[in-house]
PDB file of C-alpha atoms in Angstrom:
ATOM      1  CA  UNK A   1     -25.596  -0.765   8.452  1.00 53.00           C
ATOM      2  CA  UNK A   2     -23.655   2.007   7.081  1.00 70.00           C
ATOM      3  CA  UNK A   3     -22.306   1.739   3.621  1.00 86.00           C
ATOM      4  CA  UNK A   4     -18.498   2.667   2.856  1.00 94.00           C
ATOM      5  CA  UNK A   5     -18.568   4.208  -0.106  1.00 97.00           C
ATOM      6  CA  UNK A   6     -16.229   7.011  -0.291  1.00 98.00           C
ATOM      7  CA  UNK A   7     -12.813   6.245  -0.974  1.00 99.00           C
ATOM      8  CA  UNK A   8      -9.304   8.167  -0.321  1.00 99.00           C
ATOM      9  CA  UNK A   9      -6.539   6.597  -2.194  1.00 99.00           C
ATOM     10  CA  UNK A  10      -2.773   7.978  -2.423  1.00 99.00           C
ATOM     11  CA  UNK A  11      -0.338   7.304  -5.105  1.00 97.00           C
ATOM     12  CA  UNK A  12      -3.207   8.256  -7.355  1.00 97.00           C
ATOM     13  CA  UNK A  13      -0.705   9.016 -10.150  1.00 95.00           C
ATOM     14  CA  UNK A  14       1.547   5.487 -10.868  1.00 85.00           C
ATOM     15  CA  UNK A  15       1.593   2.394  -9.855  1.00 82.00           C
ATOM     16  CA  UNK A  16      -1.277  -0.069  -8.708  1.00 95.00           C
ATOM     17  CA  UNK A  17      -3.180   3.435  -8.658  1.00 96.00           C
ATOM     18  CA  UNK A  18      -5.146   4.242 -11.681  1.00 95.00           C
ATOM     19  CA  UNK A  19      -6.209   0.555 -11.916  1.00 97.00           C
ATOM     20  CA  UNK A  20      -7.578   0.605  -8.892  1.00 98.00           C
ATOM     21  CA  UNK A  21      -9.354   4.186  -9.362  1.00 98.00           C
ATOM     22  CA  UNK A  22     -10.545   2.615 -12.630  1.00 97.00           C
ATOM     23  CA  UNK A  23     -12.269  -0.406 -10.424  1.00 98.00           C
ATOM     24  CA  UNK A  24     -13.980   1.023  -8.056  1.00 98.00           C
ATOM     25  CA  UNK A  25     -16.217   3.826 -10.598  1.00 97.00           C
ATOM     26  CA  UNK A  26     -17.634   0.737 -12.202  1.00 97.00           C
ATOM     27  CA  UNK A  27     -18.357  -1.022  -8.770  1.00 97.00           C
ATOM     28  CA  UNK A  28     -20.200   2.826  -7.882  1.00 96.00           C
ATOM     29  CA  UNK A  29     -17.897   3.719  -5.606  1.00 97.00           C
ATOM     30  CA  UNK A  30     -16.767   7.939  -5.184  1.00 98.00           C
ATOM     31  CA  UNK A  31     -13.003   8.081  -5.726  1.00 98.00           C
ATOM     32  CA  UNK A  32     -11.017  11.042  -4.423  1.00 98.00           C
ATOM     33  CA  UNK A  33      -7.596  10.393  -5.869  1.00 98.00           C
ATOM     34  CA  UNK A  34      -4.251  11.757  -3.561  1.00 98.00           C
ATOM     35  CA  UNK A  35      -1.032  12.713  -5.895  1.00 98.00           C
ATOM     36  CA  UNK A  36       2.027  14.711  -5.640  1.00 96.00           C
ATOM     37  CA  UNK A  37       2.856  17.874  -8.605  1.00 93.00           C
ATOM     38  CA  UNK A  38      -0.930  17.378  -9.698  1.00 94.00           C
ATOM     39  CA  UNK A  39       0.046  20.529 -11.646  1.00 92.00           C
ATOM     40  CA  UNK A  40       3.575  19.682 -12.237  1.00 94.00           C
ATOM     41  CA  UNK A  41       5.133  16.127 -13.892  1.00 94.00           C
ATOM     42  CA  UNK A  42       1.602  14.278 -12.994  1.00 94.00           C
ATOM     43  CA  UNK A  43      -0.710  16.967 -14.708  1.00 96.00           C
ATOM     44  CA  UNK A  44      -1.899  14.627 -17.323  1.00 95.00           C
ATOM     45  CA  UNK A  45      -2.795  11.982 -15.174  1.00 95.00           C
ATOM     46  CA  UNK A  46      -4.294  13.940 -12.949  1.00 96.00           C
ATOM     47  CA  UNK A  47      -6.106  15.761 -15.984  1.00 96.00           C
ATOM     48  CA  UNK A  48      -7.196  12.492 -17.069  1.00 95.00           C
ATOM     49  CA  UNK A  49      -8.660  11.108 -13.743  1.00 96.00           C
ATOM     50  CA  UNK A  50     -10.818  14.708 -13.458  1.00 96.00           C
ATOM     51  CA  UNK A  51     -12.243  13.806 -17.139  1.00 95.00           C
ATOM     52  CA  UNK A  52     -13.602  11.162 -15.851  1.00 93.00           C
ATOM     53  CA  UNK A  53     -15.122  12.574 -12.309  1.00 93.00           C
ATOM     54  CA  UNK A  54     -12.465  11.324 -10.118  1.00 96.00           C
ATOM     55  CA  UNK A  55     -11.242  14.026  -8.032  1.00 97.00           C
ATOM     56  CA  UNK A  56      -7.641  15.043  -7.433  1.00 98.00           C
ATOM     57  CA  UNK A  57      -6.470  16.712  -3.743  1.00 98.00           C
ATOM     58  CA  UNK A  58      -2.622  17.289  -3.655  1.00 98.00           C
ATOM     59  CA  UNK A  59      -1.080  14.808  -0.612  1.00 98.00           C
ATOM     60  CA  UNK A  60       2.839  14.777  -0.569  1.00 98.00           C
ATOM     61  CA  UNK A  61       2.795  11.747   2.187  1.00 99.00           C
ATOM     62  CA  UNK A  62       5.813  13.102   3.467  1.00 99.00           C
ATOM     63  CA  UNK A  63       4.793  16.392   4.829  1.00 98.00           C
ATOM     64  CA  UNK A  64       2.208  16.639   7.921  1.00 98.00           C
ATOM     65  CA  UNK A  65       0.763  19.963   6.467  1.00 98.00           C
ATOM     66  CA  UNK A  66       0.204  18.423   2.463  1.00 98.00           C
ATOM     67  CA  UNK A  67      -1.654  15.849   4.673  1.00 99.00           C
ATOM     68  CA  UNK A  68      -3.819  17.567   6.755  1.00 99.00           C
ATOM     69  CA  UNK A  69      -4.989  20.042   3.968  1.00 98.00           C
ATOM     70  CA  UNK A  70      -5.548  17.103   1.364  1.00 98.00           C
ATOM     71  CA  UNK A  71      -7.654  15.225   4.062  1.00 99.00           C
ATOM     72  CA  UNK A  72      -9.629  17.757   4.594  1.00 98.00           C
ATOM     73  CA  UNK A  73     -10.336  19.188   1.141  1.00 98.00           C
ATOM     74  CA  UNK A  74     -11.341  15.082   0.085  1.00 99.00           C
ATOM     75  CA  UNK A  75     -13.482  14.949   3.385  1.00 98.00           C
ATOM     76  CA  UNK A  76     -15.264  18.203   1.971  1.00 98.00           C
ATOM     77  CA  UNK A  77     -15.585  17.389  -1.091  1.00 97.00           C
ATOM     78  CA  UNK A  78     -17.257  13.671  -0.708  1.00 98.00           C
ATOM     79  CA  UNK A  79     -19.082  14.136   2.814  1.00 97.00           C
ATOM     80  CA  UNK A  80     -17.009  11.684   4.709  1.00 96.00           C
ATOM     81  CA  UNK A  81     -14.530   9.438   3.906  1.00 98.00           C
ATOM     82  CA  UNK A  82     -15.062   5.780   4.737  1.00 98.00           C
ATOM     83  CA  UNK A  83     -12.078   3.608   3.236  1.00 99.00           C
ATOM     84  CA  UNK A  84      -8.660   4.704   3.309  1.00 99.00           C
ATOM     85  CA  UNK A  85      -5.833   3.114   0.516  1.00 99.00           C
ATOM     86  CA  UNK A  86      -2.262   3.500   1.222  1.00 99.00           C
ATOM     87  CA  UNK A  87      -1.169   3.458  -1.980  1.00 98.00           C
ATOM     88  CA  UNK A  88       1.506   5.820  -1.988  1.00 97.00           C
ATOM     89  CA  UNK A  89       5.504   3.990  -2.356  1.00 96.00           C
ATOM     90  CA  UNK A  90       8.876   4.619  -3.243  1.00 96.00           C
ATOM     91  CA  UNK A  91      10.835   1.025  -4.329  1.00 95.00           C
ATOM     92  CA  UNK A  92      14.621   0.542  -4.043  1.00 96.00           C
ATOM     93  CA  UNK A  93      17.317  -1.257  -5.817  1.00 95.00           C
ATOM     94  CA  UNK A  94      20.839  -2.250  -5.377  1.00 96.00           C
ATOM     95  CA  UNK A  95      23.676  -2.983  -2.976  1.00 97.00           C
ATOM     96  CA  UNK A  96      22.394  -2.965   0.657  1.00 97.00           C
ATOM     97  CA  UNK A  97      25.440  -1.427   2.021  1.00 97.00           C
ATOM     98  CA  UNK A  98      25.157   1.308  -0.684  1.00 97.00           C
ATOM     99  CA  UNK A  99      22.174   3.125   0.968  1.00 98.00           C
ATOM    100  CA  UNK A 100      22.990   5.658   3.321  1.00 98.00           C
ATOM    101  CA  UNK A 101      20.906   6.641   6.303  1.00 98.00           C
ATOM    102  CA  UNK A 102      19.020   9.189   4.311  1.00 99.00           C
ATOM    103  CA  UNK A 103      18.612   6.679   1.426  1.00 98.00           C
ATOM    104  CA  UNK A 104      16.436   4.630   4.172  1.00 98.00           C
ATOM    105  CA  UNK A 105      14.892   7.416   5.354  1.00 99.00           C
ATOM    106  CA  UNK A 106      13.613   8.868   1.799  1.00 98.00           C
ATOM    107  CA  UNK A 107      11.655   5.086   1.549  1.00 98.00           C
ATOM    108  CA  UNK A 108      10.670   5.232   5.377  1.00 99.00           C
ATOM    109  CA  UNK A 109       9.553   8.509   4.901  1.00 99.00           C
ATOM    110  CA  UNK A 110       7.120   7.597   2.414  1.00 98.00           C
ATOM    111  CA  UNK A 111       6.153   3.617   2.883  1.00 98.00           C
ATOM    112  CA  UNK A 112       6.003   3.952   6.710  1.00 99.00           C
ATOM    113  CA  UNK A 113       5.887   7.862   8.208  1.00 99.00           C
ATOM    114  CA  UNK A 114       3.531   8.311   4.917  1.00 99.00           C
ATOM    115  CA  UNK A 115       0.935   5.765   6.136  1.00 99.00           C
ATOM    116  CA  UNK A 116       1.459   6.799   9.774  1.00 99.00           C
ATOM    117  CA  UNK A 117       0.631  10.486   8.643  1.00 99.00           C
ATOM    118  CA  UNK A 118      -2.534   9.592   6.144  1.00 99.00           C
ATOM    119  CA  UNK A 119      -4.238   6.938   8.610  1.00 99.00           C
ATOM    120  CA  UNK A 120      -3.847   9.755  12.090  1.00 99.00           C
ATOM    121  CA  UNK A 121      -5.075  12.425   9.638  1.00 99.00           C
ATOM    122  CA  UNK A 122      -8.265  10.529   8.554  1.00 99.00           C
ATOM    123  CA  UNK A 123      -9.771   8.391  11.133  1.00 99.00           C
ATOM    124  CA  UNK A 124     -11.225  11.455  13.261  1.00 98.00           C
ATOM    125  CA  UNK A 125     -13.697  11.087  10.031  1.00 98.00           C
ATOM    126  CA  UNK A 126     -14.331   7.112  10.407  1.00 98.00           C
ATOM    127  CA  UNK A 127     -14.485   7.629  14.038  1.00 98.00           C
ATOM    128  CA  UNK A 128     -17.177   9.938  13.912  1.00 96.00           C
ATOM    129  CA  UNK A 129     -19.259   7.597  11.998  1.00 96.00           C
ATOM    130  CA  UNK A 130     -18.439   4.308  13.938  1.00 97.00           C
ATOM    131  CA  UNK A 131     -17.530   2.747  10.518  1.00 98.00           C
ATOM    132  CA  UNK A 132     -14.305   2.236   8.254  1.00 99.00           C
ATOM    133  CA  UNK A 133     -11.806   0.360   6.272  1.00 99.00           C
ATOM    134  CA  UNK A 134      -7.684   1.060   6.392  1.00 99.00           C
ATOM    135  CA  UNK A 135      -6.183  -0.718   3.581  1.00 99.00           C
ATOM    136  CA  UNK A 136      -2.381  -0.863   3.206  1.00 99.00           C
ATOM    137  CA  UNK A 137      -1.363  -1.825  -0.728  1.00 98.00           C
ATOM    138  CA  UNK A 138       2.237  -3.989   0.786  1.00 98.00           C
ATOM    139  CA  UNK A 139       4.075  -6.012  -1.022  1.00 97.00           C
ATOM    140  CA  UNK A 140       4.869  -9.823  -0.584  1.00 96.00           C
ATOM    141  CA  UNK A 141       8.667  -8.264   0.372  1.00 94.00           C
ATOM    142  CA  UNK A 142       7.262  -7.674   3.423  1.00 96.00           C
ATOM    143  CA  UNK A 143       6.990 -11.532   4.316  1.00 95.00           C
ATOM    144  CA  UNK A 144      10.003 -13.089   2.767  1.00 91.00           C
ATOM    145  CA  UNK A 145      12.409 -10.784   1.870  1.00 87.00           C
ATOM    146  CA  UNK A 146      13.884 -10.460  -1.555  1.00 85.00           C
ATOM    147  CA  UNK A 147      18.121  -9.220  -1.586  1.00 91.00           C
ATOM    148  CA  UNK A 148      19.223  -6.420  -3.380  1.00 95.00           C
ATOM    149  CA  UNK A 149      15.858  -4.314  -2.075  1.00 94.00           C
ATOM    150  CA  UNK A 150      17.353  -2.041   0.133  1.00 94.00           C
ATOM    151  CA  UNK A 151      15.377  -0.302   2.482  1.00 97.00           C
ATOM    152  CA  UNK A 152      11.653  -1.270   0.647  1.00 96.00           C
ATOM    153  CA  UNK A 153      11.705  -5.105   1.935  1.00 96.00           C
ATOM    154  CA  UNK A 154      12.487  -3.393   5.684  1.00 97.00           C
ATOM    155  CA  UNK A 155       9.920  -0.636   5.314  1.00 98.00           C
ATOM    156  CA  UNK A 156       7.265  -3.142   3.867  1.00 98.00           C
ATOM    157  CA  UNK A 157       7.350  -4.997   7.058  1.00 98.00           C
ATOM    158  CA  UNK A 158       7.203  -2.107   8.849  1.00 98.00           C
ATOM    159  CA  UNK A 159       4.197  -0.768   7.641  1.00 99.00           C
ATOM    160  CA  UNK A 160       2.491  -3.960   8.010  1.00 98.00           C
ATOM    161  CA  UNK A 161       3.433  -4.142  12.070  1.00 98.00           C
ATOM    162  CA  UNK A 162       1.844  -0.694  11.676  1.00 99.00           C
ATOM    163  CA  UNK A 163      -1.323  -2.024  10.106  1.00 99.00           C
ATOM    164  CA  UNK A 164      -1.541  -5.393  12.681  1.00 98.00           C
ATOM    165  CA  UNK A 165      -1.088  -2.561  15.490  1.00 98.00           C
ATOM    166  CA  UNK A 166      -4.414  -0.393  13.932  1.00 99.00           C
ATOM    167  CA  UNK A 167      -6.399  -3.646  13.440  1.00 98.00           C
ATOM    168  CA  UNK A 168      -6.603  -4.339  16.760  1.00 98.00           C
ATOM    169  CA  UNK A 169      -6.220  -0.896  18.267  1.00 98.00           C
ATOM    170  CA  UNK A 170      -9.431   0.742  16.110  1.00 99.00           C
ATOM    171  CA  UNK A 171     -11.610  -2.518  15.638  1.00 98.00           C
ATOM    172  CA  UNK A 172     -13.645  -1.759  18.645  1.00 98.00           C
ATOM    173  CA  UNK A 173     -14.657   1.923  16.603  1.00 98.00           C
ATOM    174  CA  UNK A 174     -15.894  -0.310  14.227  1.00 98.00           C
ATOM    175  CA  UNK A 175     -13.205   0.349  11.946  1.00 99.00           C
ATOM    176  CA  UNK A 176     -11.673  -2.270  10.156  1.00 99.00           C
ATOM    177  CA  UNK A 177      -8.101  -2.875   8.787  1.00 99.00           C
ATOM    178  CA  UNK A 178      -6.815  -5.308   5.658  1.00 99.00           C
ATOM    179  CA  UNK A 179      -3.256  -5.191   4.038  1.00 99.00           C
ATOM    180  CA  UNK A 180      -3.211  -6.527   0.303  1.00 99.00           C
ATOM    181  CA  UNK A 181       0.356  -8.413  -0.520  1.00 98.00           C
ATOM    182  CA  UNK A 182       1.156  -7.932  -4.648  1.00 97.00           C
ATOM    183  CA  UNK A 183       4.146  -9.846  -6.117  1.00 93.00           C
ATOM    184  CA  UNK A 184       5.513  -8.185  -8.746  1.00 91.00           C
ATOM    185  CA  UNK A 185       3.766  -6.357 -11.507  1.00 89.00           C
ATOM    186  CA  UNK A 186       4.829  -4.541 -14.838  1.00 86.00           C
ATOM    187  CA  UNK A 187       3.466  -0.861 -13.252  1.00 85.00           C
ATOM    188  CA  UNK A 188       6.273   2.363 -13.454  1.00 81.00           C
ATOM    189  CA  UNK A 189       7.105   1.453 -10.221  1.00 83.00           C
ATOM    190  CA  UNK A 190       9.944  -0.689 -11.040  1.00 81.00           C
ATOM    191  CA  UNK A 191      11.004   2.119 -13.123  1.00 80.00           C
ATOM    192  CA  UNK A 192      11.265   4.414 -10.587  1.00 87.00           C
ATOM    193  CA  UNK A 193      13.213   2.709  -7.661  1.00 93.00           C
ATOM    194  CA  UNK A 194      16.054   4.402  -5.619  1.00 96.00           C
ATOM    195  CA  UNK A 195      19.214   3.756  -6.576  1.00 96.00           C
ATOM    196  CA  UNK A 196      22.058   3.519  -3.400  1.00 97.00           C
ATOM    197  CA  UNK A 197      23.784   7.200  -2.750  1.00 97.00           C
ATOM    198  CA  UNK A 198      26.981   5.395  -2.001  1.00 97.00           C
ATOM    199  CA  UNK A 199      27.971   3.685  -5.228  1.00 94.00           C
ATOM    200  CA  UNK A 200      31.930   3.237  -4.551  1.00 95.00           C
ATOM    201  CA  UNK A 201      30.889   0.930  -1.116  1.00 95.00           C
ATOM    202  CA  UNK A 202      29.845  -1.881  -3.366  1.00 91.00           C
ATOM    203  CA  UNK A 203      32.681  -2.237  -6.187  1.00 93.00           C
ATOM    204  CA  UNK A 204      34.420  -4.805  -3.971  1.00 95.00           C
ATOM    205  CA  UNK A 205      31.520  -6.629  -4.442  1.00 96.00           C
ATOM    206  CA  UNK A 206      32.727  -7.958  -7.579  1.00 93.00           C
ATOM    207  CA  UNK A 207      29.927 -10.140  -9.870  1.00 93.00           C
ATOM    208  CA  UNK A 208      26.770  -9.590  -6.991  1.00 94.00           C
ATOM    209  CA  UNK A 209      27.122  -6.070  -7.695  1.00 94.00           C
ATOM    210  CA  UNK A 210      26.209  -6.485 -11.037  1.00 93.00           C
ATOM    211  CA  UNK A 211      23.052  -8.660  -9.980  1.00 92.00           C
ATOM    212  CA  UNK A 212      20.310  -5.916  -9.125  1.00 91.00           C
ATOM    213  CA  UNK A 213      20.879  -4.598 -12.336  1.00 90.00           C
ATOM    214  CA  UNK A 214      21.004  -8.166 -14.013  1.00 90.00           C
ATOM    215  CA  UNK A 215      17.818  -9.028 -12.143  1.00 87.00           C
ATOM    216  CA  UNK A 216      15.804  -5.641 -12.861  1.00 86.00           C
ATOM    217  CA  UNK A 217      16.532  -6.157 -16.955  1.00 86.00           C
ATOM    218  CA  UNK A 218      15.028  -9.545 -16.789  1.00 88.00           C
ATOM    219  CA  UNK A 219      11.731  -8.608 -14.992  1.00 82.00           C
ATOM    220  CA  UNK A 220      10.606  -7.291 -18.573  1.00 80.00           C
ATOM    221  CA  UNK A 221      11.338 -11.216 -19.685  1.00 86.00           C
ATOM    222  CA  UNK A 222       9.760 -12.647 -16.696  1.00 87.00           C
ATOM    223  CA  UNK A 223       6.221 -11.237 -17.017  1.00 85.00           C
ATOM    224  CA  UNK A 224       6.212 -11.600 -20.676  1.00 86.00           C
ATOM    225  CA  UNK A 225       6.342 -14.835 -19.910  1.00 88.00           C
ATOM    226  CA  UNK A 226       3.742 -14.822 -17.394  1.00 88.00           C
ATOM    227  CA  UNK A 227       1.134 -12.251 -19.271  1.00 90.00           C
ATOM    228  CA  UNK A 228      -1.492 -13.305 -16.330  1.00 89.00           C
ATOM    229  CA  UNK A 229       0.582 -11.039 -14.303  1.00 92.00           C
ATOM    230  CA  UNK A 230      -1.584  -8.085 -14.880  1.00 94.00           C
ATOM    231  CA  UNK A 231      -1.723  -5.091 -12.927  1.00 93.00           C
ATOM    232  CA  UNK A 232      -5.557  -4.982 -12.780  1.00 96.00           C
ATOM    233  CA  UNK A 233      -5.066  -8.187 -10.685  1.00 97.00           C
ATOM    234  CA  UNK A 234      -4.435  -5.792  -7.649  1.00 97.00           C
ATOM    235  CA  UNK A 235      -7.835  -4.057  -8.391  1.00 98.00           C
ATOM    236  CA  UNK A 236      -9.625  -7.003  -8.452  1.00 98.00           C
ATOM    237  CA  UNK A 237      -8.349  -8.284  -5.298  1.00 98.00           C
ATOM    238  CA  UNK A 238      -9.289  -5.136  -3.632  1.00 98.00           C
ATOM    239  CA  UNK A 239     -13.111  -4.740  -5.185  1.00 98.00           C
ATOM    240  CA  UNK A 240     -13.483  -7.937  -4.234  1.00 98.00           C
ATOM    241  CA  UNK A 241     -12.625  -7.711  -0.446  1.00 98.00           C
ATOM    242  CA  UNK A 242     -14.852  -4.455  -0.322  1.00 98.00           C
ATOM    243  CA  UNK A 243     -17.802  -6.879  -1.569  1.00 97.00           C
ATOM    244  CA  UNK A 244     -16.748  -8.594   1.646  1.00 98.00           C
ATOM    245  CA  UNK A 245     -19.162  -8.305   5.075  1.00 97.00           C
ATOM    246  CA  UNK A 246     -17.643  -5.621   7.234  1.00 97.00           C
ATOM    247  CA  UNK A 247     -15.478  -6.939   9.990  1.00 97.00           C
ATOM    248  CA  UNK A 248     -15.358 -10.358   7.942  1.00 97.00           C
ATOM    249  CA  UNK A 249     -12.417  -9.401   5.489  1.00 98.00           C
ATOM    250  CA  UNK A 250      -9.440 -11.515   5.854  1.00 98.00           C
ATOM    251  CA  UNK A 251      -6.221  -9.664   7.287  1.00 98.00           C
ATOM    252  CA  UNK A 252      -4.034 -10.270   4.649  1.00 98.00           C
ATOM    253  CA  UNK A 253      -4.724 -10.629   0.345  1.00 98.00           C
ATOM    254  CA  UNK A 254      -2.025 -12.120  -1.517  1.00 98.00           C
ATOM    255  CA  UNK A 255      -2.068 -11.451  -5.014  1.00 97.00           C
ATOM    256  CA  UNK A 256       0.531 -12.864  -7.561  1.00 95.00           C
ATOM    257  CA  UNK A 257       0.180 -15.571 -10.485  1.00 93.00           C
ATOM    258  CA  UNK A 258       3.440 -16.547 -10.632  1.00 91.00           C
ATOM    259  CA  UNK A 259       4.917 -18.004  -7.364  1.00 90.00           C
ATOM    260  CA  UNK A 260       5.436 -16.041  -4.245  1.00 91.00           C
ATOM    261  CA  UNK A 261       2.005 -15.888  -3.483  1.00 94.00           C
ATOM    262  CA  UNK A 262       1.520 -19.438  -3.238  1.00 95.00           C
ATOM    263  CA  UNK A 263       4.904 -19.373  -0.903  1.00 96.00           C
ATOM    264  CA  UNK A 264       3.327 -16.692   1.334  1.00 97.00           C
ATOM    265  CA  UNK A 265       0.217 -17.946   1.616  1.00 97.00           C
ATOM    266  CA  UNK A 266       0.894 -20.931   4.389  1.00 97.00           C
ATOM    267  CA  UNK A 267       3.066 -17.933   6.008  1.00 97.00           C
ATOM    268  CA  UNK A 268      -0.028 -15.646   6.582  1.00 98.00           C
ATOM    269  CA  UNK A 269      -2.125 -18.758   8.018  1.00 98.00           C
ATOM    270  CA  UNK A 270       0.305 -19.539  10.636  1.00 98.00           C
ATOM    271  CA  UNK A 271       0.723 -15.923  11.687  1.00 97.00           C
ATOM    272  CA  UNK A 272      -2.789 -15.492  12.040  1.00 97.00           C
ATOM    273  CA  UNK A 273      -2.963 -18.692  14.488  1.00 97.00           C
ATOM    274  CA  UNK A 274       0.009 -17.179  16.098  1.00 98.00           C
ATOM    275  CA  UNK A 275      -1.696 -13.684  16.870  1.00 96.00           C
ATOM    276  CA  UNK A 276      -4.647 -15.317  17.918  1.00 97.00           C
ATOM    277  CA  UNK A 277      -2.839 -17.556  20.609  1.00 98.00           C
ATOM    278  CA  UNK A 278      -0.758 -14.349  21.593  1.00 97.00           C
ATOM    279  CA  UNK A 279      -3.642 -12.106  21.759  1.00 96.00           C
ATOM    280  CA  UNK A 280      -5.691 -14.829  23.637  1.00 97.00           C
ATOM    281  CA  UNK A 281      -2.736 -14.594  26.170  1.00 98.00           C
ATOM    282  CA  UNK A 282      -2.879 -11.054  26.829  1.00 96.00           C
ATOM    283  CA  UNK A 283      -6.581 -11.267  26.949  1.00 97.00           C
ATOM    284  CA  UNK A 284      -7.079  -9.437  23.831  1.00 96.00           C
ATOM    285  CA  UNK A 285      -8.757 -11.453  21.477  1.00 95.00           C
ATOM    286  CA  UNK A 286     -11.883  -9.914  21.624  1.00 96.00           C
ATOM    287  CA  UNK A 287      -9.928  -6.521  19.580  1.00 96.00           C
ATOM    288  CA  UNK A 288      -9.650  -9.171  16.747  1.00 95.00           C
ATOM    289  CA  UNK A 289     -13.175  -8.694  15.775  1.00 96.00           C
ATOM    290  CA  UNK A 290     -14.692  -5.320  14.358  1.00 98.00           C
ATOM    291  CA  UNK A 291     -17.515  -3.957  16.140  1.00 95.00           C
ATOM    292  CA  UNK A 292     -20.362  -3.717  13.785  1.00 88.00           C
TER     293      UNK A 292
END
């Protein structure tokens, strides 16, 4: 059986992302690491990954050409590349009616367009070898969604109807596809999230529209309180479902010690029974399992 061993993972530079870069040297693993201004605002990260032999291709997720070029110059540079992490998201805060159009199409751009773009640009490479592994880093937004997100909750599920459509789509190439569900974690994402363009449409909101700023101050709070709610959680999650038989990884990874996991959990069960009836219906059940 051929082993996956090379690994392409965007949003290299923040995030769930150097944790997870981090995991997979010590499990042997050859990390190519995807980042935006690599020689700009994230030179020092990306200095630090090189020092210790991860490599660094520029990938702006939100331009076809920064994709294709990045692709290529990791598929050079490690031989093939067998496992693909969509990594790479913008987060959003605030009053819903405050984002514009363009506010939804920044995080689109980037949590759904961006994993569109990376997962066209490198299966050629995992269909060549009759082997691979798509995983989408989601959220658990994306099953019960959380007010005052904006456009992430929305994208979140978007990207993981995108994933459901590429499991059963590329599972007969013997590619396989798995979407990992964090809570929330003390990374510089939350410190980072889009703010609404259109301020003045939420100041008839009266005391809500002082709540996603209410709520974001307390997150510091709620994970001291809950130290277990480490980043590295994310990375373990993952190393562990590589360690998994291919084509025997669950669909869906929850990871969260506090309580939304546990909530989500029973969700993801019943969904999978449902897609398994459905698929049985349209005589498509067989696409559930990865050809090995």
């Amino acid at each position: 059986m051929k082993e996956l061993k090379n690994v392409l993972i965007t949003g290299a530079a923040g995030g769930f992302g150097g944790v997870i870069i981090e995991a997979l040297r010590k499990e042997g693993y050859t990390v190519t690491g995807a980042m935006r201004d690599s020689n700009g605002r994230n030179k020092a990260v990306a200095e630090t990954l090189r020092s210790q032999g991860v490599t660094i291709v520029e990938i702006d997720v939100t331009r076809d050409e920064s994709v294709a070029l990045g692709v290529q110059q990791a598929a050079a540079h490690m031989g093939s590349i067998d496992i693909l992490i969509n990594n790479a998201g913008l987060g959003a805060g605030g009053i819903q009616e405050g984002f514009t159009a363009d506010d939804w199409k920044k995080v689109f751009d980037v949590n759904v367009f961006g994993v569109q773009r990376m997962t066209r640009a490198v299966l050629p490479y995992m269909k060549q070898r009759q082997r691979g592994l798509l995983i989408l880093i989601s959220s658990l937004s994306a099953r019960l969604s959380v007010p005052f997100q904006g456009p992430y909750s929305p994208s979140k599920w978007a990207a993981e109807a995108l994933a459901e459509s590429y499991r059963l789509e590329v599972s007969h190439l013997g590619i396989e596809t798995c979407i990992i569900e964090p809570g929330g974690f003390p990374t510089a994402f939350i410190g980072s999230l889009l703010q609404p363009s259109d301020q003045e449409r939420a100041l008839d909101y009266g005391a809500i529209n002082q709540l996603p700023a209410t709520l974001l101050a307390s997150l510091k709070g709620v994970f001291e309180a809950n130290p277990e709610q480490r980043p590295e959680l994310v990375a373990e999650a993952l190393v562990n479902l590589l360690k998994l038989p291919h084509g025997k990884r669950p669909v869906r990874t929850e990871v969260d010690r506090m309580f939304m996991g546990d909530l989500v959990a029973p969700l993801n069960e019943q969904l999978e029974k449902a897609n398994e009836k459905v698929y049985e219906a349209f005589q498509m059940s067989h696409l559930m399992h990865v050809k090995n």
